mmCIF file of N, CA, C and O in Angstrom:
data_model
loop_
_atom_site.group_PDB
_atom_site.id
_atom_site.type_symbol
_atom_site.label_atom_id
_atom_site.label_comp_id
_atom_site.label_asym_id
_atom_site.label_seq_id
_atom_site.Cartn_x
_atom_site.Cartn_y
_atom_site.Cartn_z
ATOM 1 N N UNK A 25 -64.674 -44.178 225.784
ATOM 2 C CA UNK A 25 -63.490 -44.461 226.594
ATOM 3 C C UNK A 25 -63.395 -45.795 226.846
ATOM 4 O O UNK A 25 -62.785 -46.289 227.703
ATOM 5 N N UNK A 26 -64.115 -46.694 226.227
ATOM 6 C CA UNK A 26 -64.044 -48.222 226.424
ATOM 7 C C UNK A 26 -62.916 -48.968 225.780
ATOM 8 O O UNK A 26 -62.746 -50.070 225.858
ATOM 9 N N UNK A 27 -62.552 -48.241 224.684
ATOM 10 C CA UNK A 27 -61.363 -48.805 223.903
ATOM 11 C C UNK A 27 -59.959 -48.008 224.247
ATOM 12 O O UNK A 27 -60.095 -46.919 224.816
ATOM 13 N N UNK A 28 -59.063 -48.769 223.789
ATOM 14 C CA UNK A 28 -57.683 -48.230 223.843
ATOM 15 C C UNK A 28 -57.356 -47.043 223.205
ATOM 16 O O UNK A 28 -58.024 -46.931 221.875
ATOM 17 N N UNK A 29 -56.509 -46.152 223.387
ATOM 18 C CA UNK A 29 -56.412 -44.876 222.646
ATOM 19 C C UNK A 29 -55.791 -45.141 221.294
ATOM 20 O O UNK A 29 -55.889 -44.370 220.288
ATOM 21 N N UNK A 30 -54.992 -46.421 221.141
ATOM 22 C CA UNK A 30 -54.380 -46.436 219.892
ATOM 23 C C UNK A 30 -55.355 -47.409 218.834
ATOM 24 O O UNK A 30 -54.865 -47.735 217.985
ATOM 25 N N UNK A 31 -56.628 -47.582 219.268
ATOM 26 C CA UNK A 31 -57.624 -48.314 218.363
ATOM 27 C C UNK A 31 -58.712 -47.288 217.901
ATOM 28 O O UNK A 31 -58.788 -46.237 218.289
ATOM 29 N N UNK A 32 -59.327 -47.632 216.820
ATOM 30 C CA UNK A 32 -60.200 -46.922 215.974
ATOM 31 C C UNK A 32 -61.468 -47.521 216.413
ATOM 32 O O UNK A 32 -61.744 -48.618 216.398
ATOM 33 N N UNK A 33 -62.616 -46.562 216.618
ATOM 34 C CA UNK A 33 -64.068 -47.078 216.846
ATOM 35 C C UNK A 33 -64.677 -46.976 215.452
ATOM 36 O O UNK A 33 -64.886 -45.993 214.707
ATOM 37 N N UNK A 34 -65.096 -48.297 214.847
ATOM 38 C CA UNK A 34 -65.591 -48.409 213.566
ATOM 39 C C UNK A 34 -67.181 -48.260 213.722
ATOM 40 O O UNK A 34 -67.642 -47.468 212.876
ATOM 41 N N UNK A 35 -67.735 -48.688 214.782
ATOM 42 C CA UNK A 35 -69.228 -48.731 214.921
ATOM 43 C C UNK A 35 -69.496 -48.616 216.338
ATOM 44 O O UNK A 35 -68.946 -49.125 217.231
ATOM 45 N N UNK A 36 -70.689 -47.947 216.645
ATOM 46 C CA UNK A 36 -71.118 -48.185 218.019
ATOM 47 C C UNK A 36 -72.649 -47.709 218.100
ATOM 48 O O UNK A 36 -73.123 -47.019 217.156
ATOM 49 N N UNK A 37 -73.302 -48.516 219.083
ATOM 50 C CA UNK A 37 -74.715 -48.273 219.053
ATOM 51 C C UNK A 37 -75.245 -48.756 220.486
ATOM 52 O O UNK A 37 -74.608 -49.510 221.154
ATOM 53 N N UNK A 38 -76.254 -47.709 220.915
ATOM 54 C CA UNK A 38 -76.726 -47.730 222.075
ATOM 55 C C UNK A 38 -78.100 -48.323 222.161
ATOM 56 O O UNK A 38 -78.712 -47.958 221.214
ATOM 57 N N UNK A 39 -78.417 -49.211 222.945
ATOM 58 C CA UNK A 39 -79.640 -49.991 222.914
ATOM 59 C C UNK A 39 -80.319 -49.958 224.234
ATOM 60 O O UNK A 39 -79.636 -49.795 225.337
ATOM 61 N N UNK A 40 -81.548 -50.347 224.466
ATOM 62 C CA UNK A 40 -82.102 -50.421 225.576
ATOM 63 C C UNK A 40 -81.561 -51.616 226.404
ATOM 64 O O UNK A 40 -81.200 -52.594 225.884
ATOM 65 N N UNK A 41 -81.166 -51.264 227.662
ATOM 66 C CA UNK A 41 -80.579 -52.316 228.515
ATOM 67 C C UNK A 41 -81.761 -53.295 228.925
ATOM 68 O O UNK A 41 -82.911 -53.049 228.834
ATOM 69 N N UNK A 42 -81.381 -54.425 229.558
ATOM 70 C CA UNK A 42 -82.215 -55.390 230.118
ATOM 71 C C UNK A 42 -82.916 -54.628 231.296
ATOM 72 O O UNK A 42 -82.379 -53.713 232.000
ATOM 73 N N UNK A 43 -84.079 -55.036 231.794
ATOM 74 C CA UNK A 43 -84.955 -54.590 232.878
ATOM 75 C C UNK A 43 -84.433 -55.129 234.169
ATOM 76 O O UNK A 43 -84.788 -55.954 234.700
ATOM 77 N N UNK A 44 -83.086 -54.608 234.591
ATOM 78 C CA UNK A 44 -82.350 -54.925 235.794
ATOM 79 C C UNK A 44 -81.981 -53.730 236.528
ATOM 80 O O UNK A 44 -81.808 -52.714 235.864
ATOM 81 N N UNK A 45 -81.967 -53.963 237.800
ATOM 82 C CA UNK A 45 -81.427 -52.856 238.878
ATOM 83 C C UNK A 45 -82.084 -51.605 238.624
ATOM 84 O O UNK A 45 -83.264 -51.503 238.304
ATOM 85 N N UNK A 46 -81.586 -50.534 239.070
ATOM 86 C CA UNK A 46 -82.231 -49.292 239.071
ATOM 87 C C UNK A 46 -82.278 -48.489 237.718
ATOM 88 O O UNK A 46 -83.064 -47.920 237.364
ATOM 89 N N UNK A 47 -80.930 -48.738 236.984
ATOM 90 C CA UNK A 47 -80.913 -48.115 235.544
ATOM 91 C C UNK A 47 -80.002 -49.168 234.751
ATOM 92 O O UNK A 47 -79.202 -49.746 235.216
ATOM 93 N N UNK A 48 -80.172 -49.388 233.490
ATOM 94 C CA UNK A 48 -79.236 -50.089 232.581
ATOM 95 C C UNK A 48 -79.088 -49.544 231.443
ATOM 96 O O UNK A 48 -79.966 -48.736 230.937
ATOM 97 N N UNK A 49 -78.044 -50.069 230.676
ATOM 98 C CA UNK A 49 -77.903 -49.447 229.454
ATOM 99 C C UNK A 49 -77.105 -50.625 228.668
ATOM 100 O O UNK A 49 -76.413 -51.496 229.350
ATOM 101 N N UNK A 50 -77.236 -50.885 227.466
ATOM 102 C CA UNK A 50 -76.497 -51.674 226.488
ATOM 103 C C UNK A 50 -75.715 -51.052 225.316
ATOM 104 O O UNK A 50 -76.491 -50.231 224.732
ATOM 105 N N UNK A 51 -74.571 -51.343 225.280
ATOM 106 C CA UNK A 51 -73.805 -50.814 224.273
ATOM 107 C C UNK A 51 -73.104 -51.977 223.302
ATOM 108 O O UNK A 51 -72.602 -52.721 224.013
ATOM 109 N N UNK A 52 -73.169 -51.847 221.940
ATOM 110 C CA UNK A 52 -72.466 -52.479 221.112
ATOM 111 C C UNK A 52 -71.304 -51.675 220.349
ATOM 112 O O UNK A 52 -71.596 -50.595 219.733
ATOM 113 N N UNK A 53 -70.294 -52.231 220.280
ATOM 114 C CA UNK A 53 -68.869 -51.621 219.676
ATOM 115 C C UNK A 53 -68.249 -52.395 218.856
ATOM 116 O O UNK A 53 -68.474 -53.759 218.919
ATOM 117 N N UNK A 54 -67.835 -51.942 217.744
ATOM 118 C CA UNK A 54 -66.900 -52.716 216.711
ATOM 119 C C UNK A 54 -65.650 -51.730 216.670
ATOM 120 O O UNK A 54 -65.888 -50.463 216.475
ATOM 121 N N UNK A 55 -64.489 -52.155 217.059
ATOM 122 C CA UNK A 55 -63.335 -51.350 217.062
ATOM 123 C C UNK A 55 -62.009 -52.356 216.741
ATOM 124 O O UNK A 55 -62.188 -53.514 216.765
ATOM 125 N N UNK A 56 -60.937 -51.545 216.527
ATOM 126 C CA UNK A 56 -59.569 -52.261 216.313
ATOM 127 C C UNK A 56 -58.630 -51.360 215.718
ATOM 128 O O UNK A 56 -58.628 -50.093 215.990
ATOM 129 N N UNK A 57 -57.818 -51.913 214.797
ATOM 130 C CA UNK A 57 -56.706 -51.107 214.178
ATOM 131 C C UNK A 57 -56.829 -51.526 212.758
ATOM 132 O O UNK A 57 -57.021 -52.618 212.250
ATOM 133 N N UNK A 58 -56.716 -50.397 211.958
ATOM 134 C CA UNK A 58 -56.449 -50.495 210.570
ATOM 135 C C UNK A 58 -55.033 -50.175 210.072
ATOM 136 O O UNK A 58 -54.272 -49.591 210.594
ATOM 137 N N UNK A 59 -54.557 -51.157 209.206
ATOM 138 C CA UNK A 59 -53.223 -50.988 208.599
ATOM 139 C C UNK A 59 -53.355 -51.124 207.050
ATOM 140 O O UNK A 59 -53.876 -52.097 206.659
ATOM 141 N N UNK A 60 -52.767 -50.325 206.342
ATOM 142 C CA UNK A 60 -52.960 -50.260 204.848
ATOM 143 C C UNK A 60 -54.357 -50.575 204.390
ATOM 144 O O UNK A 60 -54.634 -51.404 203.439
ATOM 145 N N UNK A 61 -55.476 -49.905 204.984
ATOM 146 C CA UNK A 61 -56.663 -49.673 204.595
ATOM 147 C C UNK A 61 -57.499 -51.077 204.906
ATOM 148 O O UNK A 61 -58.664 -51.243 204.522
ATOM 149 N N UNK A 62 -56.829 -51.972 205.615
ATOM 150 C CA UNK A 62 -57.576 -53.368 206.160
ATOM 151 C C UNK A 62 -57.342 -53.232 207.630
ATOM 152 O O UNK A 62 -56.508 -52.555 208.430
ATOM 153 N N UNK A 63 -58.504 -54.096 208.131
ATOM 154 C CA UNK A 63 -58.591 -54.122 209.540
ATOM 155 C C UNK A 63 -57.584 -55.149 210.076
ATOM 156 O O UNK A 63 -57.773 -56.343 209.911
ATOM 157 N N UNK A 64 -56.458 -54.717 210.744
ATOM 158 C CA UNK A 64 -55.530 -55.880 211.171
ATOM 159 C C UNK A 64 -55.982 -56.518 212.469
ATOM 160 O O UNK A 64 -55.643 -57.249 212.837
ATOM 161 N N UNK A 65 -56.901 -55.625 213.410
ATOM 162 C CA UNK A 65 -57.464 -56.171 214.484
ATOM 163 C C UNK A 65 -58.967 -55.537 214.467
ATOM 164 O O UNK A 65 -59.243 -54.271 214.339
ATOM 165 N N UNK A 66 -59.956 -56.676 214.595
ATOM 166 C CA UNK A 66 -61.330 -56.193 214.337
ATOM 167 C C UNK A 66 -62.003 -56.906 215.636
ATOM 168 O O UNK A 66 -62.237 -58.130 215.666
ATOM 169 N N UNK A 67 -62.488 -56.152 216.571
ATOM 170 C CA UNK A 67 -63.063 -56.657 217.808
ATOM 171 C C UNK A 67 -64.749 -56.230 217.799
ATOM 172 O O UNK A 67 -64.833 -55.342 217.555
ATOM 173 N N UNK A 68 -65.415 -57.222 218.217
ATOM 174 C CA UNK A 68 -66.863 -56.943 218.515
ATOM 175 C C UNK A 68 -67.101 -56.943 219.932
ATOM 176 O O UNK A 68 -66.886 -58.112 220.405
ATOM 177 N N UNK A 69 -67.657 -56.010 220.528
ATOM 178 C CA UNK A 69 -67.846 -56.137 221.865
ATOM 179 C C UNK A 69 -69.562 -55.691 222.230
ATOM 180 O O UNK A 69 -69.840 -54.863 221.498
ATOM 181 N N UNK A 70 -69.929 -56.464 223.113
ATOM 182 C CA UNK A 70 -71.424 -56.203 223.675
ATOM 183 C C UNK A 70 -71.314 -55.855 225.212
ATOM 184 O O UNK A 70 -70.685 -56.763 225.808
ATOM 185 N N UNK A 71 -71.802 -54.892 225.548
ATOM 186 C CA UNK A 71 -71.615 -54.383 227.063
ATOM 187 C C UNK A 71 -72.953 -53.890 227.552
ATOM 188 O O UNK A 71 -73.469 -53.222 226.978
ATOM 189 N N UNK A 72 -73.145 -54.466 228.673
ATOM 190 C CA UNK A 72 -74.396 -54.178 229.538
ATOM 191 C C UNK A 72 -73.865 -53.545 230.990
ATOM 192 O O UNK A 72 -72.944 -54.149 231.564
ATOM 193 N N UNK A 73 -74.258 -52.342 231.029
ATOM 194 C CA UNK A 73 -74.060 -51.717 232.388
ATOM 195 C C UNK A 73 -75.406 -51.350 233.244
ATOM 196 O O UNK A 73 -76.227 -50.978 232.739
ATOM 197 N N UNK A 74 -75.235 -51.693 234.371
ATOM 198 C CA UNK A 74 -76.504 -51.481 235.253
ATOM 199 C C UNK A 74 -76.154 -51.152 236.771
ATOM 200 O O UNK A 74 -75.174 -51.431 237.190
ATOM 201 N N UNK A 75 -76.832 -50.174 237.291
ATOM 202 C CA UNK A 75 -76.766 -49.723 238.651
ATOM 203 C C UNK A 75 -77.833 -50.524 239.371
ATOM 204 O O UNK A 75 -78.889 -50.578 239.239
ATOM 205 N N UNK A 76 -77.387 -50.977 240.687
ATOM 206 C CA UNK A 76 -78.429 -51.585 241.607
ATOM 207 C C UNK A 76 -77.910 -51.150 243.076
ATOM 208 O O UNK A 76 -76.715 -51.550 243.469
ATOM 209 N N UNK A 77 -78.649 -50.275 243.561
ATOM 210 C CA UNK A 77 -78.205 -49.667 244.927
ATOM 211 C C UNK A 77 -77.175 -48.938 244.698
ATOM 212 O O UNK A 77 -76.814 -48.109 243.956
ATOM 213 N N UNK A 78 -76.095 -49.302 245.462
ATOM 214 C CA UNK A 78 -74.740 -48.663 245.409
ATOM 215 C C UNK A 78 -73.586 -49.247 244.476
ATOM 216 O O UNK A 78 -72.498 -48.779 244.320
ATOM 217 N N UNK A 79 -74.212 -50.407 243.720
ATOM 218 C CA UNK A 79 -73.066 -51.071 242.890
ATOM 219 C C UNK A 79 -73.557 -50.740 241.442
ATOM 220 O O UNK A 79 -74.620 -50.453 240.993
ATOM 221 N N UNK A 80 -72.392 -50.742 240.725
ATOM 222 C CA UNK A 80 -72.361 -50.484 239.257
ATOM 223 C C UNK A 80 -71.788 -51.771 238.757
ATOM 224 O O UNK A 80 -70.606 -52.087 238.984
ATOM 225 N N UNK A 81 -72.551 -52.291 237.748
ATOM 226 C CA UNK A 81 -72.118 -53.709 237.352
ATOM 227 C C UNK A 81 -72.022 -53.663 235.872
ATOM 228 O O UNK A 81 -72.665 -53.126 235.209
ATOM 229 N N UNK A 82 -70.705 -54.208 235.387
ATOM 230 C CA UNK A 82 -70.370 -54.103 233.909
ATOM 231 C C UNK A 82 -70.213 -55.625 233.519
ATOM 232 O O UNK A 82 -69.545 -56.406 234.121
ATOM 233 N N UNK A 83 -71.099 -56.053 232.453
ATOM 234 C CA UNK A 83 -71.297 -57.287 231.846
ATOM 235 C C UNK A 83 -70.539 -57.191 230.471
ATOM 236 O O UNK A 83 -71.308 -56.702 229.695
ATOM 237 N N UNK A 84 -69.523 -57.822 229.941
ATOM 238 C CA UNK A 84 -68.758 -57.730 228.736
ATOM 239 C C UNK A 84 -68.874 -59.002 228.084
ATOM 240 O O UNK A 84 -68.263 -59.906 228.668
ATOM 241 N N UNK A 85 -69.075 -58.824 226.838
ATOM 242 C CA UNK A 85 -68.691 -59.947 225.921
ATOM 243 C C UNK A 85 -67.949 -59.608 224.828
ATOM 244 O O UNK A 85 -68.368 -58.512 224.212
ATOM 245 N N UNK A 86 -66.665 -60.001 224.384
ATOM 246 C CA UNK A 86 -65.910 -59.511 223.352
ATOM 247 C C UNK A 86 -65.045 -60.667 222.724
ATOM 248 O O UNK A 86 -64.585 -61.434 223.314
ATOM 249 N N UNK A 87 -65.162 -60.364 221.371
ATOM 250 C CA UNK A 87 -64.451 -61.452 220.512
ATOM 251 C C UNK A 87 -63.859 -60.682 219.308
ATOM 252 O O UNK A 87 -64.348 -59.856 218.892
ATOM 253 N N UNK A 88 -62.564 -61.264 219.071
ATOM 254 C CA UNK A 88 -61.897 -60.773 217.729
ATOM 255 C C UNK A 88 -62.727 -61.469 216.705
ATOM 256 O O UNK A 88 -62.728 -62.763 216.439
ATOM 257 N N UNK A 89 -63.253 -60.745 215.807
ATOM 258 C CA UNK A 89 -64.192 -61.367 214.812
ATOM 259 C C UNK A 89 -63.348 -61.840 213.652
ATOM 260 O O UNK A 89 -64.014 -62.789 212.916
ATOM 261 N N UNK A 90 -62.205 -61.608 213.464
ATOM 262 C CA UNK A 90 -61.235 -62.087 212.315
ATOM 263 C C UNK A 90 -61.031 -63.586 212.927
ATOM 264 O O UNK A 90 -60.794 -64.517 211.842
ATOM 265 N N UNK A 91 -61.037 -63.849 214.085
ATOM 266 C CA UNK A 91 -60.667 -65.365 214.765
ATOM 267 C C UNK A 91 -62.143 -65.963 214.577
ATOM 268 O O UNK A 91 -62.929 -65.754 215.798
ATOM 269 N N UNK A 92 -62.646 -66.716 213.929
ATOM 270 C CA UNK A 92 -64.094 -67.307 213.913
ATOM 271 C C UNK A 92 -64.067 -68.254 215.043
ATOM 272 O O UNK A 92 -65.263 -68.418 215.564
ATOM 273 N N UNK A 93 -63.210 -68.877 215.359
ATOM 274 C CA UNK A 93 -63.250 -69.834 216.437
ATOM 275 C C UNK A 93 -63.647 -69.114 217.936
ATOM 276 O O UNK A 93 -64.516 -69.721 218.572
ATOM 277 N N UNK A 94 -62.931 -67.746 218.200
ATOM 278 C CA UNK A 94 -63.373 -67.270 219.202
ATOM 279 C C UNK A 94 -64.562 -66.526 219.128
ATOM 280 O O UNK A 94 -65.475 -66.465 220.069
ATOM 281 N N UNK A 95 -64.971 -65.871 217.827
ATOM 282 C CA UNK A 95 -66.196 -65.118 217.601
ATOM 283 C C UNK A 95 -67.359 -66.234 217.980
ATOM 284 O O UNK A 95 -68.287 -65.711 218.360
ATOM 285 N N UNK A 96 -67.362 -67.269 217.638
ATOM 286 C CA UNK A 96 -68.394 -68.426 217.662
ATOM 287 C C UNK A 96 -68.260 -69.184 218.794
ATOM 288 O O UNK A 96 -68.989 -70.095 219.015
ATOM 289 N N UNK A 97 -67.445 -68.904 219.807
ATOM 290 C CA UNK A 97 -67.150 -69.781 221.027
ATOM 291 C C UNK A 97 -68.428 -69.955 222.039
ATOM 292 O O UNK A 97 -68.730 -71.026 222.093
ATOM 293 N N UNK A 98 -69.448 -68.697 222.056
ATOM 294 C CA UNK A 98 -70.377 -68.902 222.959
ATOM 295 C C UNK A 98 -71.456 -68.082 222.148
ATOM 296 O O UNK A 98 -71.919 -67.059 222.640
ATOM 297 N N UNK A 99 -72.068 -68.590 220.825
ATOM 298 C CA UNK A 99 -72.765 -67.626 220.085
ATOM 299 C C UNK A 99 -74.166 -67.400 220.831
ATOM 300 O O UNK A 99 -74.960 -66.664 220.539
ATOM 301 N N UNK A 100 -74.436 -68.476 221.821
ATOM 302 C CA UNK A 100 -75.957 -68.179 222.562
ATOM 303 C C UNK A 100 -75.759 -67.371 223.775
ATOM 304 O O UNK A 100 -76.684 -67.226 224.475
ATOM 305 N N UNK A 101 -74.650 -66.835 224.095
ATOM 306 C CA UNK A 101 -74.368 -65.906 225.348
ATOM 307 C C UNK A 101 -75.245 -64.878 225.274
ATOM 308 O O UNK A 101 -75.084 -63.904 224.326
ATOM 309 N N UNK A 102 -76.195 -64.646 226.335
ATOM 310 C CA UNK A 102 -77.007 -63.547 226.237
ATOM 311 C C UNK A 102 -76.851 -62.654 227.413
ATOM 312 O O UNK A 102 -76.978 -62.987 228.563
ATOM 313 N N UNK A 103 -76.258 -61.450 227.197
ATOM 314 C CA UNK A 103 -75.976 -60.695 228.292
ATOM 315 C C UNK A 103 -77.104 -60.259 229.052
ATOM 316 O O UNK A 103 -76.873 -59.934 230.344
ATOM 317 N N UNK A 104 -78.246 -60.003 228.501
ATOM 318 C CA UNK A 104 -79.402 -59.555 229.207
ATOM 319 C C UNK A 104 -79.687 -60.546 230.334
ATOM 320 O O UNK A 104 -80.044 -60.380 231.432
ATOM 321 N N UNK A 105 -79.758 -62.027 229.912
ATOM 322 C CA UNK A 105 -79.943 -63.009 230.989
ATOM 323 C C UNK A 105 -79.036 -62.947 231.983
ATOM 324 O O UNK A 105 -79.202 -63.108 233.169
ATOM 325 N N UNK A 106 -77.640 -62.902 231.694
ATOM 326 C CA UNK A 106 -76.651 -62.753 232.568
ATOM 327 C C UNK A 106 -76.834 -61.598 233.585
ATOM 328 O O UNK A 106 -76.564 -61.866 234.923
ATOM 329 N N UNK A 107 -77.112 -60.620 233.071
ATOM 330 C CA UNK A 107 -77.360 -59.330 234.051
ATOM 331 C C UNK A 107 -78.525 -59.659 234.850
ATOM 332 O O UNK A 107 -78.317 -59.294 236.031
ATOM 333 N N UNK A 108 -79.554 -60.242 234.352
ATOM 334 C CA UNK A 108 -80.674 -60.622 235.128
ATOM 335 C C UNK A 108 -80.328 -61.649 236.216
ATOM 336 O O UNK A 108 -80.817 -61.431 237.476
ATOM 337 N N UNK A 109 -79.471 -62.505 236.041
ATOM 338 C CA UNK A 109 -78.991 -63.549 236.897
ATOM 339 C C UNK A 109 -78.236 -62.757 238.119
ATOM 340 O O UNK A 109 -78.407 -62.958 239.210
ATOM 341 N N UNK A 110 -77.233 -61.896 237.803
ATOM 342 C CA UNK A 110 -76.382 -61.159 238.671
ATOM 343 C C UNK A 110 -77.281 -60.308 239.677
ATOM 344 O O UNK A 110 -77.104 -60.369 240.676
ATOM 345 N N UNK A 111 -78.205 -59.664 239.060
ATOM 346 C CA UNK A 111 -79.183 -58.998 239.782
ATOM 347 C C UNK A 111 -79.942 -59.490 240.715
ATOM 348 O O UNK A 111 -80.091 -58.951 241.746
ATOM 349 N N UNK A 112 -80.484 -60.625 240.323
ATOM 350 C CA UNK A 112 -81.180 -61.515 241.296
ATOM 351 C C UNK A 112 -80.474 -62.039 242.469
ATOM 352 O O UNK A 112 -80.708 -62.006 243.565
ATOM 353 N N UNK A 113 -78.987 -62.256 242.144
ATOM 354 C CA UNK A 113 -78.270 -62.799 243.205
ATOM 355 C C UNK A 113 -77.989 -61.720 244.189
ATOM 356 O O UNK A 113 -77.681 -61.799 245.368
ATOM 357 N N UNK A 114 -77.727 -60.481 243.697
ATOM 358 C CA UNK A 114 -77.580 -59.305 244.585
ATOM 359 C C UNK A 114 -78.578 -58.918 245.373
ATOM 360 O O UNK A 114 -78.406 -58.414 246.355
ATOM 361 N N UNK A 115 -79.835 -59.362 245.031
ATOM 362 C CA UNK A 115 -81.024 -59.143 245.802
ATOM 363 C C UNK A 115 -81.431 -60.112 246.859
ATOM 364 O O UNK A 115 -82.059 -60.067 247.834
ATOM 365 N N UNK A 116 -80.794 -61.326 246.723
ATOM 366 C CA UNK A 116 -80.961 -62.405 247.441
ATOM 367 C C UNK A 116 -80.149 -62.086 248.934
ATOM 368 O O UNK A 116 -79.230 -61.458 249.039
ATOM 369 N N UNK A 117 -80.819 -62.603 250.033
ATOM 370 C CA UNK A 117 -80.307 -62.431 251.368
ATOM 371 C C UNK A 117 -78.710 -63.029 251.372
ATOM 372 O O UNK A 117 -78.743 -64.173 250.955
ATOM 373 N N UNK A 118 -77.907 -62.518 251.975
ATOM 374 C CA UNK A 118 -76.629 -63.076 252.184
ATOM 375 C C UNK A 118 -76.657 -64.182 253.087
ATOM 376 O O UNK A 118 -77.535 -64.269 254.145
ATOM 377 N N UNK A 119 -75.838 -65.205 252.918
ATOM 378 C CA UNK A 119 -75.609 -66.273 253.899
ATOM 379 C C UNK A 119 -74.676 -66.033 255.078
ATOM 380 O O UNK A 119 -73.531 -65.557 254.846
#
């Protein structure tokens, strides 16, 4: 249910999530639209979901792979590291 009803799921993989929060999950998706046997829209998404206390956090990186400028915009973006930073800030005392 992470993609639009009018799109096709080409590939999906569930991986171990980063060690953050109470539970975590990492999902990699490839989806889009096909037209005349070719992918008219091709999106690659990496999603980390984790629960911490009463909060559920979604961290998403998504790029249209047909557009190389967008797909390579932040090639070093590591969602695990970002999730760890968010989790740490959630544990910090409020000001």
